[in-house]
Amino acid sequence: MASGAGGKVSFKVTLTSDPKLPFKVFSVPEGAPFTAVLKFAAEEFKVPPQTSAIITNDGVGINPQQSAGNVFLKHGSELRLIPRDRVGA
Amino acid sequence: MVDDDSNEKTTTIRILCRKLVLITKTESGIQWLIGSPFLPTFTIISTFRCIHTLPSDPLSPDFSKESDDIQALLPRGFEVIGALIVGASNLNVEGCARDAIDASGLMRKALSQSETHGLVGAVVDPSSGDIRFFISNSVFESATSVVYEDQPQKYVWERSCVLSCELPIKLPVYYSLKDPKDAEDMLTRATEAVASKLRDVKTTYMLETLDGSVTKAPQPVIIWNSELGLPSDFTFGTPSDNTSQESNAKSLSCSHFFSEDRNHKSCSVENADKIHVTFLLATSGASIKPTAPFAEYIPGEAKLLVVDYKLKVICYAAKDLHLTDAVSKLIIPGLVDQLRSMKNMTLSNILSQHPKLHPYHFNPPGYLHPITAIYESHYGETEMKQVEIRRALHLRLGLPLDRPLLRIASAMNFSIPKEGASGNILRKGIPLLKDVHMGIPNSGVQGGIVSLVQGSYEYHHYLQDGFDDSGWGCAYRSLQTIVSWFKIQQYTSIGVPSHREIQQSLVEIGDKGPSFVGSHEWIGAIELSFVLDKLLGVSCKVINVRSGDELPEKCRELAMHFETQGTPIMIGGGVLAYTLLGVDYNEASGDCAFLILDPHYTGNDDLKKIVNGGWCGWKKAVDSKGKHFFLHNKFYNLLLPQRPNMV
């Protein structure tokens, strides 16, 4: 997935918690915060964004506090949406 | 091997270092062999790789650069006694050995060590790995016997000690503004002035032991300059038998400070007996010739630069060495060498940027003796030039290039301990338990391969340091265990963060709102990855499984993680966080067990209680009663911190 004209980047995000492994493709401006991608993906898959996280296909964690363009350069475009564990008991 | 006693001293080569050949077989190169005048002539204690060679020939050392480096690196009391060459195949073995011996002779000369000395030349055949040894002691001949010593630590440290000396110096350097190059000359002159001052008539040296455990420590010994021997004499005489009445400093040896009984202490650098030397200058007293006070005025514009050095030297000596010799032939030359090394490091950018040079002493893994490295602390440890310096050191010492082993955090401390010095002591003065998994019972997996965390970690759990996080803090505690691993392995020098500091990090990166700080909110693997990234710059891999039942399938991947990365793993799922320290996995049968360190433990740091209660133990995915350790209807996230590839 190449970055298109007008400074946009595309990501293919797969929902791993669903055995059918559905995916969606999103295109966002390079400078957009990656949190926007997380939010869109979560909404599309109808899961709460606060309890979701995005990792690469190799399992590398992505800090969403960077630009979409940065994430694209560092990690590519194949990503996964996973649920966040919250543990404490 | 049975040696003929008459030949014992002349041709037996004794090898103490475990790993003699540092150069891989595909390269060719030369290594220096290190010995000591206090041990028998052909005793090889360690080896350094020669890293500065002529561009045209990897077997031709650049003696000037090599000697500068080794002068700074090798403590006095050790010396170059030979060289080892790994050459191309089908080489002329004897010719190579002669080259090695010649090179080591030139190196000794460059280091101002005496030239009449038996030298060892070793040649490694790259295809077979065989080493052939030759010696040159007035004649060149093949070594008749080579002995690999069984207890090298004991051999080196049983009858020896370490002398240390610290000397802060402030050098005033006046230079003319019209001629900036003047500054370099002035620095050189100032340095030489200090070097000669160390042997000034009015200097005095005070020697004392640092061993706090000795109940009746002997009084410090004072040595006046007039009692010191000539420095040019390279030999170290042993004292004749002195009667017990003699307390004249001139006849005392290093063993004066130490008791005979060493049985309770194992021999090593850390446990070696230590003598601290303090340099004193008697400034009062009659001057040589009486003068009236006067002031001198030299017209012209000049600027003053104050160069600040903190010299720290250590030396190795046999216990029966005279204290006066120790000062005159080891300490003073050591101080002068270090002073000149630091001057050379300062010279090139004396005006532009004032480097803050600090010597540090290290005990690198695999080495029987300490080494000294001079680091520049201006821009911190991760600064490019410092990384380059450490990489070069790692290369020279044959250390792996992918992990930090010579960081300031692991430097040895030879100073006089101050009252209440703590070093290893953490919060509230109680050290935490480390590596609680050592010695626990077997996992019960038949025929499996065990893959464990590599290196050390501290056990963090509920209620530690009097902080009540019971019921909410388990993921925080697991994170603390992981950070402690990175700290102990020297990837970071930050302290293990508190719950509040962890929460603060998450707010700072925008993952949580400000009200998060001080709350009892739960976090999980993803938050841990954010904090590790922010506080340590460490990246992580995340394994997500939909059900706890899938975890055994991940065993191969987990085993691979422990083999290659070796970091502790955090497991978050259901409502519980665990720290995973290893897996025992039988690939054929699929049988597996997980070494779990449980942060939910609320008791005190009693190792027996922790192990017997199963708070650190092997858990099978399904135990003998059919009970599942991981929940089948919950998803799990595993956080796998990645070891940064850096020195």
XYZ file of C-alpha atoms in Angstrom:
736
model
C 0.000 0.000 0.000
C 1.852 3.075 -1.185
C 1.340 6.520 0.151
C -0.857 8.412 -2.271
C -0.643 11.954 -3.605
C -1.631 14.707 -1.205
C 0.350 13.143 1.644
C -1.990 10.335 2.674
C -1.024 6.942 4.037
C -3.073 3.772 4.032
C -3.275 1.012 6.573
C -4.863 -2.411 6.448
C -6.125 -3.245 9.937
C -7.224 -6.779 10.849
C -9.447 -7.581 13.829
C -7.677 -10.538 15.409
C -10.234 -11.233 18.102
C -12.664 -12.418 15.411
C -11.734 -15.890 14.076
C -12.831 -14.790 10.595
C -10.072 -12.154 10.696
C -12.048 -9.323 9.095
C -10.023 -6.353 7.938
C -10.567 -2.771 6.819
C -8.390 -0.380 4.888
C -8.060 3.223 6.052
C -6.473 6.168 4.381
C -5.421 9.095 6.563
C -3.306 12.245 6.091
C 0.373 11.680 6.947
C 0.288 14.256 9.661
C -2.793 12.865 11.365
C -2.225 11.510 14.858
C -2.219 7.730 14.812
C -4.865 7.785 17.528
C -7.265 8.773 14.743
C -6.514 5.523 12.912
C -7.082 3.592 16.125
C -10.378 5.395 16.670
C -11.644 4.830 13.126
C -10.656 1.175 13.155
C -12.291 0.540 16.521
C -15.489 2.274 15.447
C -15.609 0.371 12.183
C -15.235 -2.899 14.030
C -17.680 -1.796 16.715
C -15.275 -2.221 19.613
C -14.521 0.475 22.215
C -11.395 2.467 21.199
C -10.281 2.909 24.827
C -9.917 -0.823 25.293
C -8.227 -1.448 21.950
C -4.665 -1.211 20.750
C -2.942 -1.537 17.414
C 0.140 -3.685 16.857
C 2.041 -4.661 13.723
C 1.693 -8.018 12.055
C 4.928 -9.074 13.770
C 3.464 -8.166 17.096
C 5.458 -5.001 17.686
C 3.588 -2.574 19.913
C 2.862 0.868 18.430
C 2.728 3.964 20.548
C -0.285 5.850 19.130
C 1.238 9.201 20.160
C 2.948 9.702 16.833
C 1.863 10.707 13.355
C 0.336 8.232 10.952
C 3.156 8.983 8.523
C 5.715 8.041 11.174
C 3.984 4.761 11.935
C 3.794 3.972 8.224
C 7.531 4.563 7.794
C 8.550 2.625 10.893
C 6.149 -0.270 10.771
C 4.536 -0.457 7.361
C 0.842 -0.758 6.681
C -0.177 -4.235 7.828
C -1.602 -3.851 11.316
C -3.745 -5.676 13.842
C -6.379 -4.453 16.254
C -6.264 -6.246 19.585
C -8.217 -5.844 22.832
C -6.369 -4.337 25.757
C -6.072 -6.472 28.844
C -6.759 -4.652 32.069
C -5.519 -6.625 35.008
C -5.163 -5.905 38.653
C -6.949 -8.347 40.890
C 52.107 -33.242 32.640
C 55.292 -34.155 34.407
C 57.865 -31.390 34.009
C 61.518 -31.647 34.585
C 62.017 -29.331 37.578
C 65.021 -27.588 36.130
C 63.018 -26.553 33.121
C 59.919 -25.560 35.107
C 60.814 -21.893 35.360
C 62.034 -21.420 31.857
C 59.715 -23.110 29.438
C 56.389 -23.889 31.096
C 53.626 -21.721 29.810
C 50.784 -21.385 32.277
C 47.462 -20.255 30.909
C 44.977 -18.722 33.322
C 42.466 -17.071 31.046
C 39.570 -19.245 30.003
C 39.177 -17.950 26.486
C 42.531 -17.460 24.857
C 41.571 -16.858 21.256
C 39.334 -13.828 20.746
C 39.703 -13.511 16.995
C 37.303 -15.588 14.931
C 38.860 -18.092 12.605
C 37.876 -16.287 9.448
C 39.830 -13.175 10.317
C 43.504 -12.791 10.863
C 44.841 -10.612 13.606
C 47.102 -10.242 16.564
C 46.383 -10.343 20.285
C 48.540 -9.175 23.160
C 49.184 -11.650 25.946
C 49.120 -10.173 29.435
C 51.104 -11.367 32.420
C 52.507 -9.906 35.585
C 55.968 -9.480 37.061
C 54.518 -10.887 40.280
C 53.636 -14.221 38.724
C 56.001 -16.759 37.093
C 57.447 -15.556 33.805
C 55.293 -17.244 31.185
C 51.951 -17.015 32.977
C 49.255 -15.717 30.656
C 46.571 -13.994 32.721
C 44.517 -12.460 29.945
C 44.624 -11.278 26.379
C 43.708 -8.070 24.561
C 42.973 -7.845 20.903
C 45.112 -5.433 18.920
C 42.612 -3.109 17.272
C 44.863 -0.431 15.796
C 46.786 -1.884 12.911
C 48.400 -0.461 9.816
C 45.867 -0.163 7.005
C 47.917 -2.392 4.767
C 48.407 -5.295 7.120
C 46.124 -6.579 9.881
C 49.130 -8.229 11.485
C 51.130 -5.021 11.838
C 50.207 -3.120 14.969
C 50.116 0.673 15.102
C 52.314 0.752 18.189
C 51.711 4.370 18.962
C 47.936 4.121 19.150
C 47.966 0.671 20.731
C 50.364 1.698 23.464
C 48.314 4.812 24.226
C 45.205 2.674 24.638
C 46.831 -0.084 26.629
C 48.673 2.381 28.855
C 45.298 3.711 29.958
C 43.571 0.340 30.052
C 45.937 -2.017 31.829
C 46.609 -1.361 35.520
C 50.230 -1.269 36.640
C 51.368 -4.591 37.993
C 50.345 -6.226 34.729
C 52.396 -6.196 31.563
C 52.498 -7.413 27.988
C 54.389 -10.688 27.903
C 53.798 -11.849 24.397
C 51.509 -11.968 21.437
C 49.246 -14.422 19.693
C 48.708 -14.424 15.959
C 45.755 -15.879 14.116
C 47.003 -16.014 10.564
C 46.121 -17.381 7.213
C 46.310 -21.130 6.708
C 49.488 -22.756 5.459
C 51.573 -20.196 7.238
C 55.077 -20.617 8.410
C 54.363 -21.299 12.074
C 57.815 -20.484 13.352
C 58.054 -17.334 11.284
C 54.710 -16.198 12.652
C 55.820 -16.918 16.190
C 58.916 -14.818 15.703
C 56.777 -12.002 14.349
C 54.538 -12.294 17.388
C 57.494 -12.160 19.733
C 59.028 -9.214 17.910
C 55.728 -7.347 18.020
C 55.336 -7.924 21.732
C 58.897 -6.762 22.291
C 58.161 -3.529 20.435
C 54.964 -3.119 22.408
C 56.832 -3.480 25.704
C 59.217 -0.825 24.504
C 56.351 1.483 23.590
C 54.905 0.945 27.057
C 58.284 1.643 28.691
C 58.477 -1.868 30.070
C 61.878 -3.474 30.321
C 63.144 -4.985 27.135
C 64.985 -7.931 28.595
C 62.166 -10.258 29.370
C 61.080 -13.693 28.309
C 58.339 -13.410 25.727
C 55.673 -15.781 24.463
C 54.730 -16.132 20.827
C 51.631 -18.133 20.032
C 50.294 -19.061 16.642
C 46.785 -20.297 15.976
C 46.118 -22.509 13.001
C 42.762 -21.168 11.758
C 41.532 -24.421 10.297
C 42.217 -26.693 13.244
C 42.113 -24.164 16.064
C 45.345 -25.600 17.457
C 47.664 -23.208 19.243
C 51.415 -23.616 19.151
C 53.508 -21.818 21.723
C 57.063 -20.559 21.420
C 59.160 -18.665 23.867
C 62.062 -16.324 23.515
C 64.222 -16.081 26.574
C 67.663 -15.345 25.157
C 66.969 -18.172 22.706
C 63.961 -18.793 20.550
C 62.471 -22.191 21.105
C 59.254 -24.111 21.135
C 57.591 -24.307 24.530
C 58.005 -27.706 26.100
C 54.970 -27.636 28.312
C 51.715 -25.767 28.371
C 49.554 -25.934 31.482
C 45.971 -24.764 31.752
C 45.467 -23.728 35.346
C 42.500 -25.214 37.205
C 41.815 -22.429 39.657
C 42.881 -19.260 37.900
C 41.160 -16.859 40.322
C 42.970 -18.382 43.239
C 46.274 -18.328 41.378
C 46.005 -14.629 40.636
C 44.545 -13.370 43.912
C 45.707 -15.691 46.641
C 48.917 -13.870 47.385
C 48.158 -10.514 45.844
C 46.312 -7.312 46.517
C 45.043 -4.190 44.824
C 46.382 -0.702 45.543
C 44.205 2.232 44.655
C 44.825 5.947 44.614
C 42.593 8.898 43.827
C 43.986 12.310 43.128
C 41.889 15.276 42.040
C 44.007 17.870 40.250
C 43.211 21.354 39.063
C 45.681 22.603 36.492
C 45.821 26.297 35.745
C 46.656 26.787 32.089
C 47.538 30.308 31.011
C 47.664 30.902 27.326
C 48.123 33.868 25.094
C 45.010 35.012 23.264
C 47.069 35.865 20.232
C 48.324 32.341 19.846
C 45.699 29.754 20.771
C 48.013 26.878 20.018
C 49.934 28.134 23.003
C 47.258 26.526 25.159
C 48.283 23.042 24.113
C 51.908 23.685 24.989
C 50.933 25.221 28.289
C 48.779 22.226 29.153
C 51.643 19.898 28.366
C 53.960 21.921 30.555
C 51.473 22.044 33.391
C 50.971 18.292 33.146
C 54.677 17.600 33.280
C 54.992 19.917 36.249
C 52.462 17.807 38.142
C 54.167 14.598 37.079
C 57.449 15.755 38.539
C 55.708 17.079 41.617
C 54.621 13.555 42.451
C 58.238 12.840 43.254
C 58.879 16.146 44.924
C 60.893 16.134 48.106
C 57.886 17.247 50.077
C 55.492 14.546 48.938
C 54.203 11.998 51.359
C 52.096 8.961 50.770
C 49.689 7.488 53.274
C 48.663 3.852 52.876
C 45.753 2.246 54.642
C 43.514 -0.716 54.245
C 39.932 -0.363 53.043
C 38.761 -3.582 54.575
C 36.063 -2.559 57.008
C 35.542 -6.085 58.245
C 38.899 -6.304 59.959
C 38.176 -5.550 63.592
C 41.620 -4.388 64.499
C 42.788 -2.711 61.350
C 46.462 -1.795 61.334
C 47.340 1.867 61.520
C 47.917 3.702 58.259
C 51.521 3.792 57.114
C 53.195 7.035 56.103
C 55.945 7.007 53.508
C 58.105 10.049 52.892
C 59.458 10.794 49.469
C 62.988 10.276 50.684
C 62.234 6.628 51.363
C 61.090 5.852 47.853
C 63.377 3.900 45.576
C 64.410 4.912 42.087
C 61.603 4.587 39.574
C 63.762 3.461 36.716
C 64.503 0.122 38.259
C 61.978 -2.288 36.790
C 62.613 -5.146 39.117
C 60.603 -5.695 42.231
C 62.805 -7.007 44.983
C 61.298 -9.098 47.720
C 62.084 -8.012 51.262
C 64.493 -10.029 53.308
C 63.053 -11.598 56.416
C 62.280 -8.743 58.748
C 62.003 -9.224 62.450
C 58.703 -8.494 64.098
C 60.209 -5.495 65.856
C 60.852 -3.633 62.617
C 58.154 -1.106 62.005
C 60.174 1.131 59.772
C 57.975 1.864 56.759
C 60.866 1.132 54.476
C 60.803 -2.527 55.305
C 57.069 -3.100 55.435
C 55.367 -5.053 52.728
C 51.773 -4.980 51.521
C 50.932 -7.978 53.661
C 51.327 -5.740 56.743
C 47.718 -4.672 56.273
C 46.115 -8.045 55.949
C 45.574 -11.005 58.175
C 46.879 -14.395 57.161
C 43.445 -15.952 57.167
C 41.865 -15.749 53.745
C 39.963 -18.980 53.897
C 36.581 -17.423 54.366
C 36.803 -15.302 51.262
C 36.833 -16.670 47.751
C 39.546 -15.301 45.532
C 38.414 -12.708 43.044
C 38.895 -9.060 42.179
C 35.934 -8.046 44.316
C 37.220 -9.906 47.367
C 40.853 -8.996 46.868
C 42.584 -7.224 49.710
C 42.814 -3.554 48.984
C 45.198 -0.832 50.042
C 44.287 2.788 49.554
C 47.032 5.319 48.892
C 46.575 8.998 49.583
C 48.931 11.593 48.199
C 49.870 14.367 50.601
C 52.004 17.400 50.049
C 53.744 18.958 52.982
C 53.407 22.654 52.322
C 54.626 23.926 55.640
C 58.188 23.568 56.679
C 61.351 25.471 55.917
C 61.833 26.294 52.272
C 65.050 25.374 50.513
C 66.349 28.896 50.330
C 64.952 31.855 52.183
C 63.248 34.398 49.978
C 61.212 37.506 50.395
C 57.714 37.433 48.878
C 57.625 38.736 45.315
C 55.165 39.097 42.463
C 55.943 38.682 38.796
C 54.167 40.568 36.045
C 54.292 39.355 32.481
C 52.715 41.848 30.094
C 50.437 40.613 27.332
C 46.900 39.329 27.060
C 46.406 35.972 28.547
C 43.501 33.837 29.500
C 43.210 31.339 32.274
C 41.725 27.937 31.749
C 41.389 25.590 34.664
C 41.675 21.963 33.672
C 40.080 19.599 36.131
C 41.274 16.013 36.339
C 40.231 13.366 38.801
C 42.889 10.705 38.631
C 41.918 7.232 39.786
C 44.450 4.452 39.428
C 44.593 0.884 40.591
C 47.602 -1.420 40.645
C 48.156 -5.094 41.194
C 50.880 -6.193 43.565
C 52.088 -9.272 45.318
C 51.536 -9.087 49.045
C 55.197 -9.461 49.778
C 56.080 -6.346 47.818
C 57.665 -3.504 49.801
C 55.237 -0.665 50.374
C 57.879 1.786 49.208
C 58.236 -0.112 45.944
C 54.477 -0.243 45.599
C 54.320 3.533 45.750
C 57.433 4.254 43.757
C 57.144 1.689 40.992
C 53.405 1.202 40.694
C 51.331 4.057 42.074
C 53.412 7.027 40.964
C 54.023 5.745 37.419
C 50.351 4.826 37.258
C 49.302 8.352 38.216
C 51.737 9.868 35.709
C 50.505 7.563 32.937
C 46.901 8.424 33.579
C 47.689 12.114 33.783
C 49.383 11.972 30.395
C 46.548 9.919 28.893
C 44.021 12.465 30.050
C 46.182 15.298 28.778
C 46.288 13.666 25.345
C 42.529 13.273 25.357
C 42.099 16.929 26.296
C 44.721 18.352 23.973
C 42.854 18.333 20.707
C 39.852 20.312 21.861
C 41.200 22.174 24.830
C 39.777 25.502 23.790
C 36.603 24.498 22.027
C 35.022 22.182 24.479
C 36.287 21.158 27.834
C 35.872 17.425 28.205
C 34.941 16.053 31.613
C 37.108 12.981 31.827
C 36.502 10.329 34.445
C 38.407 7.090 34.898
C 36.327 4.055 35.803
C 37.474 0.610 36.801
C 35.670 -2.477 35.557
C 35.816 -6.202 36.079
C 34.759 -7.427 32.631
C 33.213 -10.892 32.411
C 35.822 -13.521 31.672
C 38.707 -11.406 32.961
C 40.748 -12.180 36.040
C 41.932 -8.620 36.535
C 40.276 -5.205 36.502
C 40.730 -2.695 33.698
C 40.477 1.084 33.599
C 38.526 3.087 31.044
C 38.446 6.880 30.784
C 35.013 8.149 29.805
C 33.879 11.615 28.894
C 30.750 12.512 30.734
C 29.800 15.765 29.033
C 26.967 14.438 26.912
C 25.997 11.302 28.765
C 26.600 7.653 28.084
C 24.547 7.282 24.944
C 26.472 9.956 23.086
C 27.970 8.729 19.792
C 31.610 9.079 20.688
C 31.131 7.296 23.989
C 29.326 4.455 22.247
C 32.265 4.205 19.838
C 34.723 4.111 22.738
C 32.788 1.328 24.410
C 32.445 -0.646 21.181
C 36.185 -0.444 20.686
C 36.706 -1.669 24.239
C 34.256 -4.525 23.749
C 36.114 -5.489 20.592
C 39.497 -5.318 22.297
C 38.341 -7.410 25.250
C 36.470 -9.961 23.144
C 33.123 -9.040 24.726
C 29.815 -9.428 22.839
C 28.890 -6.314 20.906
C 25.155 -6.499 21.499
C 24.882 -5.860 25.231
C 26.157 -3.262 27.692
C 28.909 -4.556 29.966
C 31.115 -1.493 30.527
C 28.609 1.080 31.629
C 29.316 3.446 34.476
C 26.640 1.739 36.579
C 28.779 -1.370 36.810
C 32.055 0.368 37.576
C 33.953 -0.901 40.593
C 34.395 1.298 43.588
C 37.803 1.364 45.238
C 37.236 4.487 47.295
C 37.133 4.647 51.029
C 33.519 3.891 51.846
C 31.746 6.824 53.405
C 29.517 6.388 56.429
C 26.258 4.836 55.392
C 27.346 4.169 51.803
C 24.681 2.080 50.240
C 25.544 1.141 46.665
C 23.156 -1.743 46.274
C 20.661 -0.711 48.849
C 17.279 0.303 47.516
C 14.330 1.983 49.102
C 14.010 1.867 52.830
C 17.384 0.159 53.126
C 16.220 -3.391 52.411
C 17.581 -5.079 49.304
C 14.995 -6.949 47.255
C 15.120 -10.641 46.531
C 16.708 -11.501 43.239
C 16.344 -14.471 40.929
C 13.919 -16.302 43.168
C 13.510 -19.013 40.528
C 16.940 -20.482 41.173
C 16.780 -23.883 42.777
C 13.027 -24.425 42.604
C 11.717 -27.948 41.995
C 11.411 -29.355 38.476
C 8.497 -28.573 36.245
C 7.346 -32.140 35.844
C 7.567 -32.004 32.089
C 9.240 -35.144 30.779
C 11.884 -34.733 28.132
C 11.329 -31.014 27.696
C 13.789 -28.258 26.971
C 13.915 -25.502 29.560
C 14.328 -21.923 28.289
C 14.759 -19.330 30.996
C 15.185 -15.617 31.487
C 18.858 -14.640 31.029
C 20.402 -12.437 33.675
C 19.060 -11.147 36.958
C 15.844 -9.464 38.085
C 14.248 -8.381 41.343
C 10.989 -9.827 42.668
C 8.393 -7.065 42.914
C 5.020 -7.935 44.439
C 2.026 -6.569 46.402
C 2.628 -4.583 49.595
C 6.337 -4.093 48.979
C 7.957 -0.980 50.434
C 4.919 -0.538 52.582
C 2.819 0.428 49.580
C -0.622 -1.185 49.583
C -1.534 -1.992 46.008
C -3.278 -5.208 46.830
C -6.145 -5.799 44.443
C -5.014 -3.405 41.739
C -1.244 -3.179 41.372
C -0.194 -6.543 39.968
C 0.549 -5.287 36.455
C 2.524 -2.391 37.952
C 4.583 -4.869 39.988
C 5.236 -7.010 36.931
C 6.465 -3.877 35.165
C 8.766 -3.143 38.088
C 10.265 -6.626 37.809
C 10.851 -6.065 34.091
C 12.464 -2.642 34.645
C 14.691 -4.163 37.341
C 15.942 -6.644 34.725
C 16.911 -3.802 32.372
C 18.553 -1.954 35.226
C 20.590 -4.912 36.466
C 21.741 -5.748 32.948
C 22.832 -2.125 32.574
C 20.529 -1.057 29.785
C 19.360 1.812 31.943
C 20.466 3.649 35.017
C 17.034 4.949 36.031
C 15.530 3.683 39.255
C 12.669 1.200 39.214
C 9.563 3.441 38.875
C 6.931 3.650 41.570
C 3.222 3.200 40.826
C 2.851 6.939 40.712
C 5.739 7.377 38.303
C 4.266 4.693 36.043
C 0.926 6.483 36.062
C 2.627 9.810 35.441
C 4.333 8.408 32.316
C 1.038 7.248 30.890
C -0.488 10.675 31.447
C 2.517 12.382 29.889
C 2.247 10.403 26.673
C -1.456 11.099 26.493
C -2.727 7.582 26.988
C -4.537 8.468 30.224
C -6.181 11.585 31.592
C -4.652 13.561 34.468
C -6.989 12.024 37.044
C -5.233 8.706 36.464
C -2.346 9.683 38.712
C -2.999 8.552 42.266
C -5.875 6.308 41.221
C -6.066 2.549 41.635
C -6.865 1.908 38.009
C -5.789 -1.292 36.382
C -3.358 -1.343 33.462
C -2.334 -4.097 31.076
C 0.308 -5.256 28.649
C -0.240 -2.366 26.253
C 0.253 0.256 28.948
C 3.414 -1.572 30.030
C 4.737 -1.356 26.473
C 4.109 2.418 26.463
C 5.931 2.922 29.775
C 8.890 0.744 28.745
C 9.138 2.749 25.550
C 8.945 6.101 27.325
C 11.184 5.454 30.335
C 13.692 3.021 28.848
C 13.399 3.392 25.071
C 12.701 -0.341 24.969
C 10.361 -1.719 22.300
C 8.199 -4.751 22.872
C 6.402 -7.472 20.988
C 2.852 -8.370 21.873
C 1.353 -11.838 21.481
C -2.410 -11.853 21.616
C -4.372 -15.093 22.008
C -8.152 -15.324 22.030
C -8.263 -17.971 24.710
C -6.017 -19.170 27.510
C -6.195 -22.596 25.906
C -4.088 -21.276 23.034
C -1.125 -20.402 25.245
C 0.570 -23.806 25.068
C 0.659 -23.383 21.279
C 2.838 -20.334 21.784
C 5.485 -22.260 23.691
C 7.857 -22.549 20.785
C 7.710 -18.793 20.246
C 8.154 -18.178 23.965
C 11.125 -20.549 24.143
C 12.655 -18.685 21.211
C 12.144 -15.406 23.058
C 13.975 -16.651 26.135
C 16.794 -18.032 23.999
C 17.329 -14.866 21.967
C 16.028 -11.974 24.065
C 16.069 -13.492 27.534
C 13.881 -10.777 29.071
C 11.025 -11.476 31.541
C 7.551 -11.541 29.960
C 4.362 -10.031 31.370
C 1.150 -12.014 30.899
C -2.133 -10.170 31.213
C -5.499 -11.884 30.963
C -8.661 -12.640 32.848
C -8.125 -10.166 35.630
C -4.648 -11.325 36.562
C -1.140 -10.242 35.644
C 1.799 -12.630 35.867
C 5.482 -12.436 35.105
C 6.747 -15.311 32.973
C 10.369 -16.318 33.525
C 10.670 -19.412 31.384
C 9.041 -22.335 29.630
C 9.711 -26.059 29.714
C 8.531 -27.498 26.439
C 8.608 -30.946 24.907
C 8.034 -30.333 21.221
C 7.238 -33.942 20.411
C 4.641 -34.582 23.097
C 3.428 -30.997 23.368
C 3.774 -31.185 27.137
C 4.701 -27.824 28.586
C 4.994 -25.793 31.768
C 5.347 -22.076 32.492
C 7.682 -20.616 35.097
C 5.446 -18.025 36.739
C 6.545 -15.305 39.127
C 3.367 -14.152 40.828
C 3.136 -10.456 41.742
C 0.058 -11.090 43.930
C 2.190 -12.296 46.842
C 1.472 -10.237 49.952
C 3.949 -11.746 52.395
C 7.411 -10.658 53.386
C 10.531 -11.231 51.307
C 11.268 -14.697 52.636
C 12.607 -16.896 49.875
C 11.485 -20.153 51.449
C 7.961 -18.893 51.928
C 7.826 -17.674 48.361
C 9.046 -20.906 46.817
C 7.111 -23.239 49.112
C 3.932 -21.259 48.569
C 4.323 -21.562 44.812
C 4.580 -17.818 44.329
C 7.466 -18.563 42.023
C 7.069 -21.923 40.393
C 6.381 -24.064 37.387
C 2.722 -24.164 36.373
C 1.483 -26.641 33.862
C -1.216 -25.423 31.485
C -3.343 -28.314 32.750
C -2.302 -29.862 36.045
C -2.660 -33.475 37.175
C -6.146 -32.804 38.497
C -7.281 -31.369 35.193
C -7.334 -27.810 36.469
C -6.418 -25.169 33.902
C -3.974 -22.479 34.908
C -5.074 -20.121 32.118
C -8.760 -19.348 31.542
C -10.200 -20.737 28.321
C -12.872 -18.082 27.961
C -10.570 -15.082 28.341
C -8.120 -13.540 25.904
C -4.500 -13.052 26.943
C -1.876 -10.488 25.935
C 1.753 -11.357 26.425
C 4.307 -8.569 26.490
C 7.770 -9.557 25.250
C 10.308 -6.764 25.902
C 13.046 -6.658 23.252
C 16.640 -6.422 24.352
C 18.161 -3.283 22.809
C 21.143 -4.131 20.639
C 23.690 -1.724 22.028
C 26.767 -1.340 24.179
